PDB file of C-alpha atoms in Angstrom:
ATOM      1  CA  ILE A   1      26.927  71.037 -13.109  1.00  0.00           C
ATOM      2  CA  LYS A   2      29.055  67.989 -12.465  1.00  0.00           C
ATOM      3  CA  ILE A   3      28.870  65.603 -15.406  1.00  0.00           C
ATOM      4  CA  LYS A   4      28.751  62.035 -14.119  1.00  0.00           C
ATOM      5  CA  SER A   5      27.793  60.240 -17.307  1.00  0.00           C
ATOM      6  CA  GLY A   6      26.722  60.696 -20.890  1.00  0.00           C
ATOM      7  CA  LYS A   7      23.168  60.977 -19.637  1.00  0.00           C
ATOM      8  CA  MET A   8      24.043  63.847 -17.295  1.00  0.00           C
ATOM      9  CA  ALA A   9      25.744  65.572 -20.216  1.00  0.00           C
ATOM     10  CA  LYS A  10      22.409  65.432 -22.058  1.00  0.00           C
ATOM     11  CA  LEU A  11      20.638  66.987 -19.073  1.00  0.00           C
ATOM     12  CA  LYS A  12      23.254  69.754 -18.890  1.00  0.00           C
ATOM     13  CA  GLU A  13      22.899  70.410 -22.604  1.00  0.00           C
ATOM     14  CA  LEU A  14      19.123  70.666 -22.210  1.00  0.00           C
ATOM     15  CA  LEU A  15      19.447  73.061 -19.257  1.00  0.00           C
ATOM     16  CA  GLN A  16      21.757  75.367 -21.239  1.00  0.00           C
ATOM     17  CA  LYS A  17      19.132  76.021 -23.919  1.00  0.00           C
ATOM     18  CA  SER A  18      17.951  79.626 -23.698  1.00  0.00           C
ATOM     19  CA  GLU A  19      14.323  78.634 -23.068  1.00  0.00           C
ATOM     20  CA  ASN A  20      15.402  76.638 -20.012  1.00  0.00           C
ATOM     21  CA  ARG A  21      17.501  79.407 -18.459  1.00  0.00           C
ATOM     22  CA  ILE A  22      14.356  80.887 -16.954  1.00  0.00           C
ATOM     23  CA  CYS A  23      11.830  79.203 -14.650  1.00  0.00           C
ATOM     24  CA  ALA A  24       8.933  77.581 -16.517  1.00  0.00           C
ATOM     25  CA  ASP A  25       6.417  79.069 -14.058  1.00  0.00           C
ATOM     26  CA  CYS A  26       7.651  82.534 -13.007  1.00  0.00           C
ATOM     27  CA  SER A  27      10.535  83.296 -15.432  1.00  0.00           C
ATOM     28  CA  ALA A  28      13.122  83.706 -12.650  1.00  0.00           C
ATOM     29  CA  PRO A  29      16.638  83.439 -14.164  1.00  0.00           C
ATOM     30  CA  ASP A  30      19.007  80.481 -13.836  1.00  0.00           C
ATOM     31  CA  PRO A  31      16.748  77.724 -12.449  1.00  0.00           C
ATOM     32  CA  ASN A  32      18.613  74.791 -10.902  1.00  0.00           C
ATOM     33  CA  TRP A  33      15.597  72.658 -10.020  1.00  0.00           C
ATOM     34  CA  ALA A  34      13.399  70.510 -12.206  1.00  0.00           C
ATOM     35  CA  SER A  35      10.194  68.519 -12.188  1.00  0.00           C
ATOM     36  CA  ALA A  36      11.467  65.211 -13.539  1.00  0.00           C
ATOM     37  CA  ASN A  37       8.064  63.794 -14.438  1.00  0.00           C
ATOM     38  CA  ILE A  38       6.639  67.007 -15.970  1.00  0.00           C
ATOM     39  CA  GLY A  39       9.866  67.911 -17.759  1.00  0.00           C
ATOM     40  CA  VAL A  40      10.338  71.552 -16.741  1.00  0.00           C
ATOM     41  CA  PHE A  41      13.164  73.516 -15.124  1.00  0.00           C
ATOM     42  CA  ILE A  42      12.036  75.672 -12.191  1.00  0.00           C
ATOM     43  CA  CYS A  43      13.449  78.089  -9.595  1.00  0.00           C
ATOM     44  CA  VAL A  44      13.832  77.338  -5.879  1.00  0.00           C
ATOM     45  CA  LYS A  45      10.707  79.329  -4.931  1.00  0.00           C
ATOM     46  CA  CYS A  46       8.510  77.455  -7.397  1.00  0.00           C
ATOM     47  CA  SER A  47      10.144  74.135  -6.433  1.00  0.00           C
ATOM     48  CA  GLY A  48       8.744  74.530  -2.911  1.00  0.00           C
ATOM     49  CA  VAL A  49       5.217  74.872  -4.312  1.00  0.00           C
ATOM     50  CA  HIS A  50       5.741  71.902  -6.635  1.00  0.00           C
ATOM     51  CA  ARG A  51       6.728  69.807  -3.608  1.00  0.00           C
ATOM     52  CA  SER A  52       3.573  70.829  -1.775  1.00  0.00           C
ATOM     53  CA  VAL A  53       1.271  69.395  -4.472  1.00  0.00           C
ATOM     54  CA  GLY A  54       2.837  65.942  -4.040  1.00  0.00           C
ATOM     55  CA  THR A  55       5.187  63.694  -5.989  1.00  0.00           C
ATOM     56  CA  HIS A  56       2.243  62.130  -7.842  1.00  0.00           C
ATOM     57  CA  ILE A  57       1.873  65.523  -9.544  1.00  0.00           C
ATOM     58  CA  SER A  58       5.463  66.787  -9.640  1.00  0.00           C
ATOM     59  CA  LYS A  59       8.694  65.026  -8.693  1.00  0.00           C
ATOM     60  CA  VAL A  60      11.112  67.818  -7.771  1.00  0.00           C
ATOM     61  CA  MET A  61      14.857  67.253  -8.133  1.00  0.00           C
ATOM     62  CA  SER A  62      17.964  69.407  -7.952  1.00  0.00           C
ATOM     63  CA  VAL A  63      19.925  69.517 -11.187  1.00  0.00           C
ATOM     64  CA  THR A  64      23.176  69.997  -9.276  1.00  0.00           C
ATOM     65  CA  LEU A  65      22.706  68.079  -6.025  1.00  0.00           C
ATOM     66  CA  ASP A  66      20.513  65.037  -6.708  1.00  0.00           C
ATOM     67  CA  LYS A  67      21.425  61.734  -8.340  1.00  0.00           C
ATOM     68  CA  TRP A  68      19.356  61.296 -11.485  1.00  0.00           C
ATOM     69  CA  SER A  69      18.398  57.930 -12.917  1.00  0.00           C
ATOM     70  CA  ASP A  70      18.702  57.327 -16.648  1.00  0.00           C
ATOM     71  CA  ASP A  71      14.898  57.102 -16.904  1.00  0.00           C
ATOM     72  CA  GLU A  72      14.456  60.503 -15.237  1.00  0.00           C
ATOM     73  CA  ILE A  73      16.943  62.126 -17.601  1.00  0.00           C
ATOM     74  CA  ASP A  74      15.352  60.420 -20.604  1.00  0.00           C
ATOM     75  CA  SER A  75      11.962  61.766 -19.512  1.00  0.00           C
ATOM     76  CA  MET A  76      13.299  65.338 -19.357  1.00  0.00           C
ATOM     77  CA  VAL A  77      14.988  65.016 -22.761  1.00  0.00           C
ATOM     78  CA  GLU A  78      11.858  63.508 -24.302  1.00  0.00           C
ATOM     79  CA  VAL A  79       9.731  66.481 -23.216  1.00  0.00           C
ATOM     80  CA  GLY A  80      12.310  68.819 -24.713  1.00  0.00           C
ATOM     81  CA  GLY A  81      12.317  71.635 -22.165  1.00  0.00           C
ATOM     82  CA  ASN A  82      10.205  74.485 -20.843  1.00  0.00           C
ATOM     83  CA  SER A  83       8.862  75.784 -24.167  1.00  0.00           C
ATOM     84  CA  GLN A  84       7.529  72.395 -25.225  1.00  0.00           C
ATOM     85  CA  ALA A  85       6.049  71.656 -21.801  1.00  0.00           C
ATOM     86  CA  ASN A  86       4.414  75.084 -21.554  1.00  0.00           C
ATOM     87  CA  ALA A  87       2.974  74.681 -25.035  1.00  0.00           C
ATOM     88  CA  ILE A  88       0.986  71.803 -23.529  1.00  0.00           C
ATOM     89  CA  TYR A  89       0.296  72.950 -19.952  1.00  0.00           C
ATOM     90  CA  GLU A  90      -0.457  76.561 -20.958  1.00  0.00           C
ATOM     91  CA  ALA A  91      -2.173  75.853 -24.286  1.00  0.00           C
ATOM     92  CA  PHE A  92      -5.461  77.343 -23.046  1.00  0.00           C
ATOM     93  CA  LEU A  93      -4.058  80.105 -20.855  1.00  0.00           C
ATOM     94  CA  PRO A  94      -6.699  82.873 -20.991  1.00  0.00           C
ATOM     95  CA  GLU A  95      -5.780  85.922 -23.067  1.00  0.00           C
ATOM     96  CA  GLY A  96      -4.296  88.586 -20.849  1.00  0.00           C
ATOM     97  CA  TYR A  97      -3.661  86.155 -17.985  1.00  0.00           C
ATOM     98  CA  ARG A  98      -0.721  87.330 -15.863  1.00  0.00           C
ATOM     99  CA  LYS A  99       1.638  84.556 -14.882  1.00  0.00           C
ATOM    100  CA  PRO A 100       3.682  84.930 -11.693  1.00  0.00           C
ATOM    101  CA  HIS A 101       6.947  86.855 -11.986  1.00  0.00           C
ATOM    102  CA  PRO A 102      10.176  86.276 -10.009  1.00  0.00           C
ATOM    103  CA  ASP A 103       9.074  88.618  -7.191  1.00  0.00           C
ATOM    104  CA  SER A 104       5.471  87.405  -6.965  1.00  0.00           C
ATOM    105  CA  ALA A 105       3.978  86.610  -3.567  1.00  0.00           C
ATOM    106  CA  GLN A 106       3.955  82.950  -2.670  1.00  0.00           C
ATOM    107  CA  GLU A 107       0.141  82.882  -2.648  1.00  0.00           C
ATOM    108  CA  GLU A 108       0.057  83.966  -6.315  1.00  0.00           C
ATOM    109  CA  ARG A 109       2.750  81.444  -7.224  1.00  0.00           C
ATOM    110  CA  GLN A 110       0.928  78.640  -5.410  1.00  0.00           C
ATOM    111  CA  LYS A 111      -2.411  79.413  -7.070  1.00  0.00           C
ATOM    112  CA  PHE A 112      -0.908  79.390 -10.568  1.00  0.00           C
ATOM    113  CA  ILE A 113       1.117  76.190 -10.161  1.00  0.00           C
ATOM    114  CA  LYS A 114      -1.829  74.333  -8.650  1.00  0.00           C
ATOM    115  CA  SER A 115      -4.077  75.498 -11.529  1.00  0.00           C
ATOM    116  CA  LYS A 116      -1.474  74.652 -14.153  1.00  0.00           C
ATOM    117  CA  TYR A 117      -0.369  71.172 -13.092  1.00  0.00           C
ATOM    118  CA  GLU A 118      -2.770  69.753 -10.498  1.00  0.00           C
ATOM    119  CA  LEU A 119      -6.104  71.085 -11.817  1.00  0.00           C
ATOM    120  CA  GLN A 120      -4.816  71.288 -15.417  1.00  0.00           C
ATOM    121  CA  GLU A 121      -7.003  74.312 -16.094  1.00  0.00           C
ATOM    122  CA  PHE A 122      -4.877  75.524 -19.019  1.00  0.00           C
ATOM    123  CA  LEU A 123      -4.470  72.138 -20.706  1.00  0.00           C
ATOM    124  CA  GLU A 124      -6.355  71.172 -23.857  1.00  0.00           C
ATOM    125  CA  PRO A 125      -9.657  69.757 -22.524  1.00  0.00           C
ATOM    126  CA  SER A 126      -9.231  66.407 -24.286  1.00  0.00           C
ATOM    127  CA  LEU A 127      -5.919  65.853 -22.473  1.00  0.00           C
ATOM    128  CA  ARG A 128      -7.120  66.643 -18.953  1.00  0.00           C
ATOM    129  CA  ILE A 129      -7.180  63.770 -16.481  1.00  0.00           C
ATOM    130  CA  VAL A 130      -8.624  65.624 -13.482  1.00  0.00           C
ATOM    131  CA  SER A 131     -11.950  64.086 -12.478  1.00  0.00           C
ATOM    132  CA  ASN A 132     -14.846  66.245 -11.295  1.00  0.00           C
ATOM    133  CA  HIS A 133     -17.313  63.368 -11.168  1.00  0.00           C
ATOM    134  CA  PRO A 134     -19.862  63.636  -8.314  1.00  0.00           C
ATOM    135  CA  SER A 135     -18.712  60.279  -6.963  1.00  0.00           C
ATOM    136  CA  ASP A 136     -15.427  61.936  -6.049  1.00  0.00           C
ATOM    137  CA  ALA A 137     -17.143  64.327  -3.652  1.00  0.00           C
ATOM    138  CA  GLY A 138     -16.902  62.025  -0.642  1.00  0.00           C
ATOM    139  CA  LYS A 139     -13.244  61.330  -1.295  1.00  0.00           C
ATOM    140  CA  GLN A 140     -12.547  65.032  -1.701  1.00  0.00           C
ATOM    141  CA  ALA A 141     -14.308  65.803   1.574  1.00  0.00           C
ATOM    142  CA  SER A 142     -12.406  63.100   3.441  1.00  0.00           C
ATOM    143  CA  ASN A 143      -9.147  64.549   2.158  1.00  0.00           C
ATOM    144  CA  SER A 144     -10.063  68.167   2.936  1.00  0.00           C
ATOM    145  CA  HIS A 145      -7.810  68.366   5.977  1.00  0.00           C
ATOM    146  CA  SER A 146      -4.864  66.990   4.026  1.00  0.00           C
ATOM    147  CA  ALA A 147      -5.546  69.337   1.113  1.00  0.00           C
ATOM    148  CA  SER A 148      -5.803  72.299   3.456  1.00  0.00           C
ATOM    149  CA  SER A 149      -2.480  71.381   5.025  1.00  0.00           C
ATOM    150  CA  LYS A 150      -0.814  71.087   1.621  1.00  0.00           C
ATOM    151  CA  SER A 151      -2.257  74.444   0.599  1.00  0.00           C
ATOM    152  CA  GLU A 152      -0.812  76.094   3.687  1.00  0.00           C
ATOM    153  CA  ILE A 153       2.602  74.571   2.950  1.00  0.00           C
ATOM    154  CA  GLY A 154       2.388  75.751  -0.646  1.00  0.00           C
ATOM    155  CA  MET A 155       1.832  79.347   0.491  1.00  0.00           C
ATOM    156  CA  VAL A 156       5.022  79.370   2.564  1.00  0.00           C
ATOM    157  CA  GLU A 157       8.071  80.881   0.854  1.00  0.00           C
ATOM    158  CA  PHE A 158      11.016  78.497   0.739  1.00  0.00           C
ATOM    159  CA  ILE A 159      14.693  79.424   0.634  1.00  0.00           C
ATOM    160  CA  GLY A 160      16.139  76.024  -0.223  1.00  0.00           C
ATOM    161  CA  ILE A 161      16.039  72.269   0.213  1.00  0.00           C
ATOM    162  CA  LEU A 162      17.455  70.386   3.210  1.00  0.00           C
ATOM    163  CA  ASN A 163      18.835  66.908   2.475  1.00  0.00           C
ATOM    164  CA  VAL A 164      19.129  64.709   5.569  1.00  0.00           C
ATOM    165  CA  LYS A 165      20.782  61.302   5.429  1.00  0.00           C
ATOM    166  CA  VAL A 166      19.464  59.068   8.213  1.00  0.00           C
ATOM    167  CA  ILE A 167      22.221  56.531   8.743  1.00  0.00           C
ATOM    168  CA  GLY A 168      21.231  54.352  11.676  1.00  0.00           C
ATOM    169  CA  GLY A 169      20.590  53.882  15.381  1.00  0.00           C
ATOM    170  CA  THR A 170      22.539  52.197  18.170  1.00  0.00           C
ATOM    171  CA  LYS A 171      21.179  50.419  21.246  1.00  0.00           C
ATOM    172  CA  LEU A 172      17.661  51.750  20.836  1.00  0.00           C
ATOM    173  CA  ALA A 173      15.015  51.272  23.503  1.00  0.00           C
ATOM    174  CA  ILE A 174      12.938  48.086  23.723  1.00  0.00           C
ATOM    175  CA  ARG A 175       9.264  48.903  23.175  1.00  0.00           C
ATOM    176  CA  ASP A 176       7.858  45.451  22.333  1.00  0.00           C
ATOM    177  CA  MET A 177       8.402  42.161  24.153  1.00  0.00           C
ATOM    178  CA  SER A 178      12.119  41.883  23.385  1.00  0.00           C
ATOM    179  CA  SER A 179      12.846  44.327  20.577  1.00  0.00           C
ATOM    180  CA  SER A 180      11.376  47.225  18.565  1.00  0.00           C
ATOM    181  CA  ASP A 181      10.363  48.080  14.997  1.00  0.00           C
ATOM    182  CA  PRO A 182      11.976  51.528  14.685  1.00  0.00           C
ATOM    183  CA  TYR A 183      11.563  54.319  12.157  1.00  0.00           C
ATOM    184  CA  VAL A 184      12.601  57.985  12.108  1.00  0.00           C
ATOM    185  CA  VAL A 185      10.355  61.019  11.554  1.00  0.00           C
ATOM    186  CA  LEU A 186      11.810  64.442  10.673  1.00  0.00           C
ATOM    187  CA  THR A 187       9.686  67.579  11.097  1.00  0.00           C
ATOM    188  CA  LEU A 188      10.495  71.072   9.816  1.00  0.00           C
ATOM    189  CA  GLY A 189       7.665  73.567  10.158  1.00  0.00           C
ATOM    190  CA  GLN A 190       4.533  71.914   8.774  1.00  0.00           C
ATOM    191  CA  GLN A 191       6.435  69.275   6.793  1.00  0.00           C
ATOM    192  CA  LYS A 192       7.206  65.727   7.794  1.00  0.00           C
ATOM    193  CA  ALA A 193       9.376  63.037   6.226  1.00  0.00           C
ATOM    194  CA  GLN A 194      10.036  59.546   7.515  1.00  0.00           C
ATOM    195  CA  THR A 195      12.200  56.520   6.915  1.00  0.00           C
ATOM    196  CA  SER A 196      11.056  52.972   6.368  1.00  0.00           C
ATOM    197  CA  VAL A 197      10.259  50.707   9.337  1.00  0.00           C
ATOM    198  CA  ILE A 198      12.927  48.155  10.238  1.00  0.00           C
ATOM    199  CA  LYS A 199      11.459  45.101  11.934  1.00  0.00           C
ATOM    200  CA  GLY A 200      12.864  43.698  15.184  1.00  0.00           C
ATOM    201  CA  ASN A 201      16.137  45.623  15.345  1.00  0.00           C
ATOM    202  CA  LEU A 202      17.635  47.775  18.117  1.00  0.00           C
ATOM    203  CA  ASN A 203      20.643  48.700  15.937  1.00  0.00           C
ATOM    204  CA  PRO A 204      18.912  49.588  12.659  1.00  0.00           C
ATOM    205  CA  VAL A 205      20.705  50.808   9.551  1.00  0.00           C
ATOM    206  CA  TRP A 206      18.654  52.955   7.173  1.00  0.00           C
ATOM    207  CA  ASN A 207      21.064  54.914   4.948  1.00  0.00           C
ATOM    208  CA  GLU A 208      18.034  56.777   3.589  1.00  0.00           C
ATOM    209  CA  GLU A 209      18.055  60.363   2.343  1.00  0.00           C
ATOM    210  CA  LEU A 210      15.044  62.507   3.252  1.00  0.00           C
ATOM    211  CA  LYS A 211      14.251  65.930   1.775  1.00  0.00           C
ATOM    212  CA  LEU A 212      12.492  68.896   3.357  1.00  0.00           C
ATOM    213  CA  SER A 213      11.937  72.394   1.981  1.00  0.00           C
ATOM    214  CA  VAL A 214      13.383  75.123   4.203  1.00  0.00           C
ATOM    215  CA  PRO A 215      10.905  77.981   4.847  1.00  0.00           C
ATOM    216  CA  GLN A 216      12.090  81.559   5.302  1.00  0.00           C
ATOM    217  CA  LYS A 217      11.000  81.420   8.949  1.00  0.00           C
ATOM    218  CA  TYR A 218      12.508  78.074   9.841  1.00  0.00           C
ATOM    219  CA  GLY A 219      12.840  76.635  13.320  1.00  0.00           C
ATOM    220  CA  PRO A 220      14.819  73.652  14.564  1.00  0.00           C
ATOM    221  CA  LEU A 221      14.730  70.329  12.749  1.00  0.00           C
ATOM    222  CA  LYS A 222      12.811  67.954  15.017  1.00  0.00           C
ATOM    223  CA  LEU A 223      13.756  64.289  15.008  1.00  0.00           C
ATOM    224  CA  GLN A 224      11.735  61.461  16.537  1.00  0.00           C
ATOM    225  CA  VAL A 225      12.456  57.750  16.689  1.00  0.00           C
ATOM    226  CA  LEU A 226       9.306  55.653  17.033  1.00  0.00           C
ATOM    227  CA  ASP A 227       8.405  51.991  17.378  1.00  0.00           C
ATOM    228  CA  HIS A 228       5.813  50.855  14.841  1.00  0.00           C
ATOM    229  CA  ASP A 229       2.840  48.966  16.311  1.00  0.00           C
ATOM    230  CA  MET A 230       0.180  47.150  14.330  1.00  0.00           C
ATOM    231  CA  VAL A 231      -2.683  47.395  16.819  1.00  0.00           C
ATOM    232  CA  SER A 232      -1.916  50.415  18.997  1.00  0.00           C
ATOM    233  CA  LYS A 233      -0.404  53.880  18.795  1.00  0.00           C
ATOM    234  CA  ASP A 234       3.276  53.925  17.823  1.00  0.00           C
ATOM    235  CA  ASP A 235       5.588  54.308  20.830  1.00  0.00           C
ATOM    236  CA  LEU A 236       8.057  57.163  21.111  1.00  0.00           C
ATOM    237  CA  MET A 237      11.599  55.851  21.602  1.00  0.00           C
ATOM    238  CA  GLY A 238      13.485  59.149  21.610  1.00  0.00           C
ATOM    239  CA  GLU A 239      13.491  62.681  20.245  1.00  0.00           C
ATOM    240  CA  ALA A 240      15.866  65.556  19.611  1.00  0.00           C
ATOM    241  CA  GLU A 241      16.011  69.027  18.081  1.00  0.00           C
ATOM    242  CA  ILE A 242      18.751  70.289  15.773  1.00  0.00           C
ATOM    243  CA  ASP A 243      19.455  74.004  15.396  1.00  0.00           C
ATOM    244  CA  LEU A 244      19.898  74.614  11.662  1.00  0.00           C
ATOM    245  CA  GLN A 245      20.881  78.283  11.874  1.00  0.00           C
ATOM    246  CA  PRO A 246      24.702  77.856  11.857  1.00  0.00           C
ATOM    247  CA  MET A 247      24.570  75.678   8.746  1.00  0.00           C
ATOM    248  CA  ILE A 248      22.014  77.751   6.839  1.00  0.00           C
ATOM    249  CA  ASN A 249      23.674  81.080   7.668  1.00  0.00           C
ATOM    250  CA  ALA A 250      27.041  79.770   6.483  1.00  0.00           C
ATOM    251  CA  ALA A 251      25.570  78.336   3.277  1.00  0.00           C
ATOM    252  CA  ALA A 252      23.554  81.489   2.506  1.00  0.00           C
ATOM    253  CA  SER A 253      26.581  83.758   2.890  1.00  0.00           C
ATOM    254  CA  PHE A 254      28.556  81.812   0.287  1.00  0.00           C
ATOM    255  CA  GLY A 255      25.866  81.545  -2.406  1.00  0.00           C
ATOM    256  CA  ASP A 256      26.048  78.723  -4.966  1.00  0.00           C
ATOM    257  CA  PRO A 257      27.646  75.647  -3.322  1.00  0.00           C
ATOM    258  CA  GLU A 258      28.674  74.311  -6.717  1.00  0.00           C
ATOM    259  CA  LEU A 259      31.238  77.120  -6.958  1.00  0.00           C
ATOM    260  CA  LEU A 260      32.879  76.199  -3.664  1.00  0.00           C
ATOM    261  CA  GLY A 261      33.963  72.588  -3.929  1.00  0.00           C
ATOM    262  CA  ASP A 262      34.801  70.737  -0.713  1.00  0.00           C
ATOM    263  CA  ILE A 263      35.907  73.538   1.589  1.00  0.00           C
ATOM    264  CA  GLN A 264      34.931  74.462   5.128  1.00  0.00           C
ATOM    265  CA  ILE A 265      32.709  77.547   5.294  1.00  0.00           C
ATOM    266  CA  GLY A 266      31.670  77.441   8.947  1.00  0.00           C
ATOM    267  CA  ARG A 267      31.548  75.588  12.262  1.00  0.00           C
ATOM    268  CA  TRP A 268      28.546  73.879  13.839  1.00  0.00           C
ATOM    269  CA  LEU A 269      29.238  73.724  17.563  1.00  0.00           C
ATOM    270  CA  LYS A 270      27.886  71.219  20.054  1.00  0.00           C
ATOM    271  CA  SER A 271      25.707  73.023  22.605  1.00  0.00           C
ATOM    272  CA  GLY A 272      22.627  72.723  24.756  1.00  0.00           C
ATOM    273  CA  ASP A 273      20.589  74.100  21.840  1.00  0.00           C
ATOM    274  CA  ASN A 274      21.159  71.124  19.586  1.00  0.00           C
ATOM    275  CA  ALA A 275      21.673  67.383  19.683  1.00  0.00           C
ATOM    276  CA  LEU A 276      25.117  67.264  18.103  1.00  0.00           C
ATOM    277  CA  THR A 277      27.456  64.719  19.711  1.00  0.00           C
ATOM    278  CA  ALA A 278      30.513  66.747  18.655  1.00  0.00           C
ATOM    279  CA  ASP A 279      31.501  69.985  16.903  1.00  0.00           C
ATOM    280  CA  SER A 280      31.002  69.731  13.167  1.00  0.00           C
ATOM    281  CA  ALA A 281      32.318  71.472  10.051  1.00  0.00           C
ATOM    282  CA  VAL A 282      30.003  73.107   7.548  1.00  0.00           C
TER     283      VAL A 282
END
């Protein structure tokens, strides 16, 4: 872990405690991911499920790759680690209940994490904030498609997290009277992430980092640039596909990137199968 400040040193110290050297949900060794708002350290497989339940439930961050704010680190330190968090979120775990283990199927992992954090089934009843009031029925029904989609994503096994920095666009197409209101959408499998909309600009600058979980059976990263419209369907301005295999294969063969430093581990070649403008180093 690269120590960038006194705060990061506190996070590293917390991670090195024996209780935090295993995943809070499945006990896999050496977790390098965390839920910053819940205060637990988790493995990469469980982090994919945490992402699927939404950031309002669990804000997933990499301990080694992401930039942490002081407030996020303070929140982790205040909780105190996996043992303290589990003492709350698993306080009413039924006797004999079998938690997921490191080799559990993704369906089992997804069911447990959803029950533990989203439905709060194992929390002390007086602390639960999940509402089962009949008035919520209509809202739950209207969100059934979204919930079903999230459930499907949660049951997919993830091998890592893809960070994409969307920098900007140049000489984009005009889709309104004299300009466009562009934004970028990234799609990987069933997941989507998008940038903010920039009003009236054909040369937008975003400098926004988007995150997507990488499933075991991943395809190309699909990129679309669209023009935002207030009264009609958004207009497509351009699209491309990016073959991730050269990058992921190179990264997977070298293991933990923190042990490598800034060295070249592969080449990403421009071809008809991707939208690269030039050959690139991995």
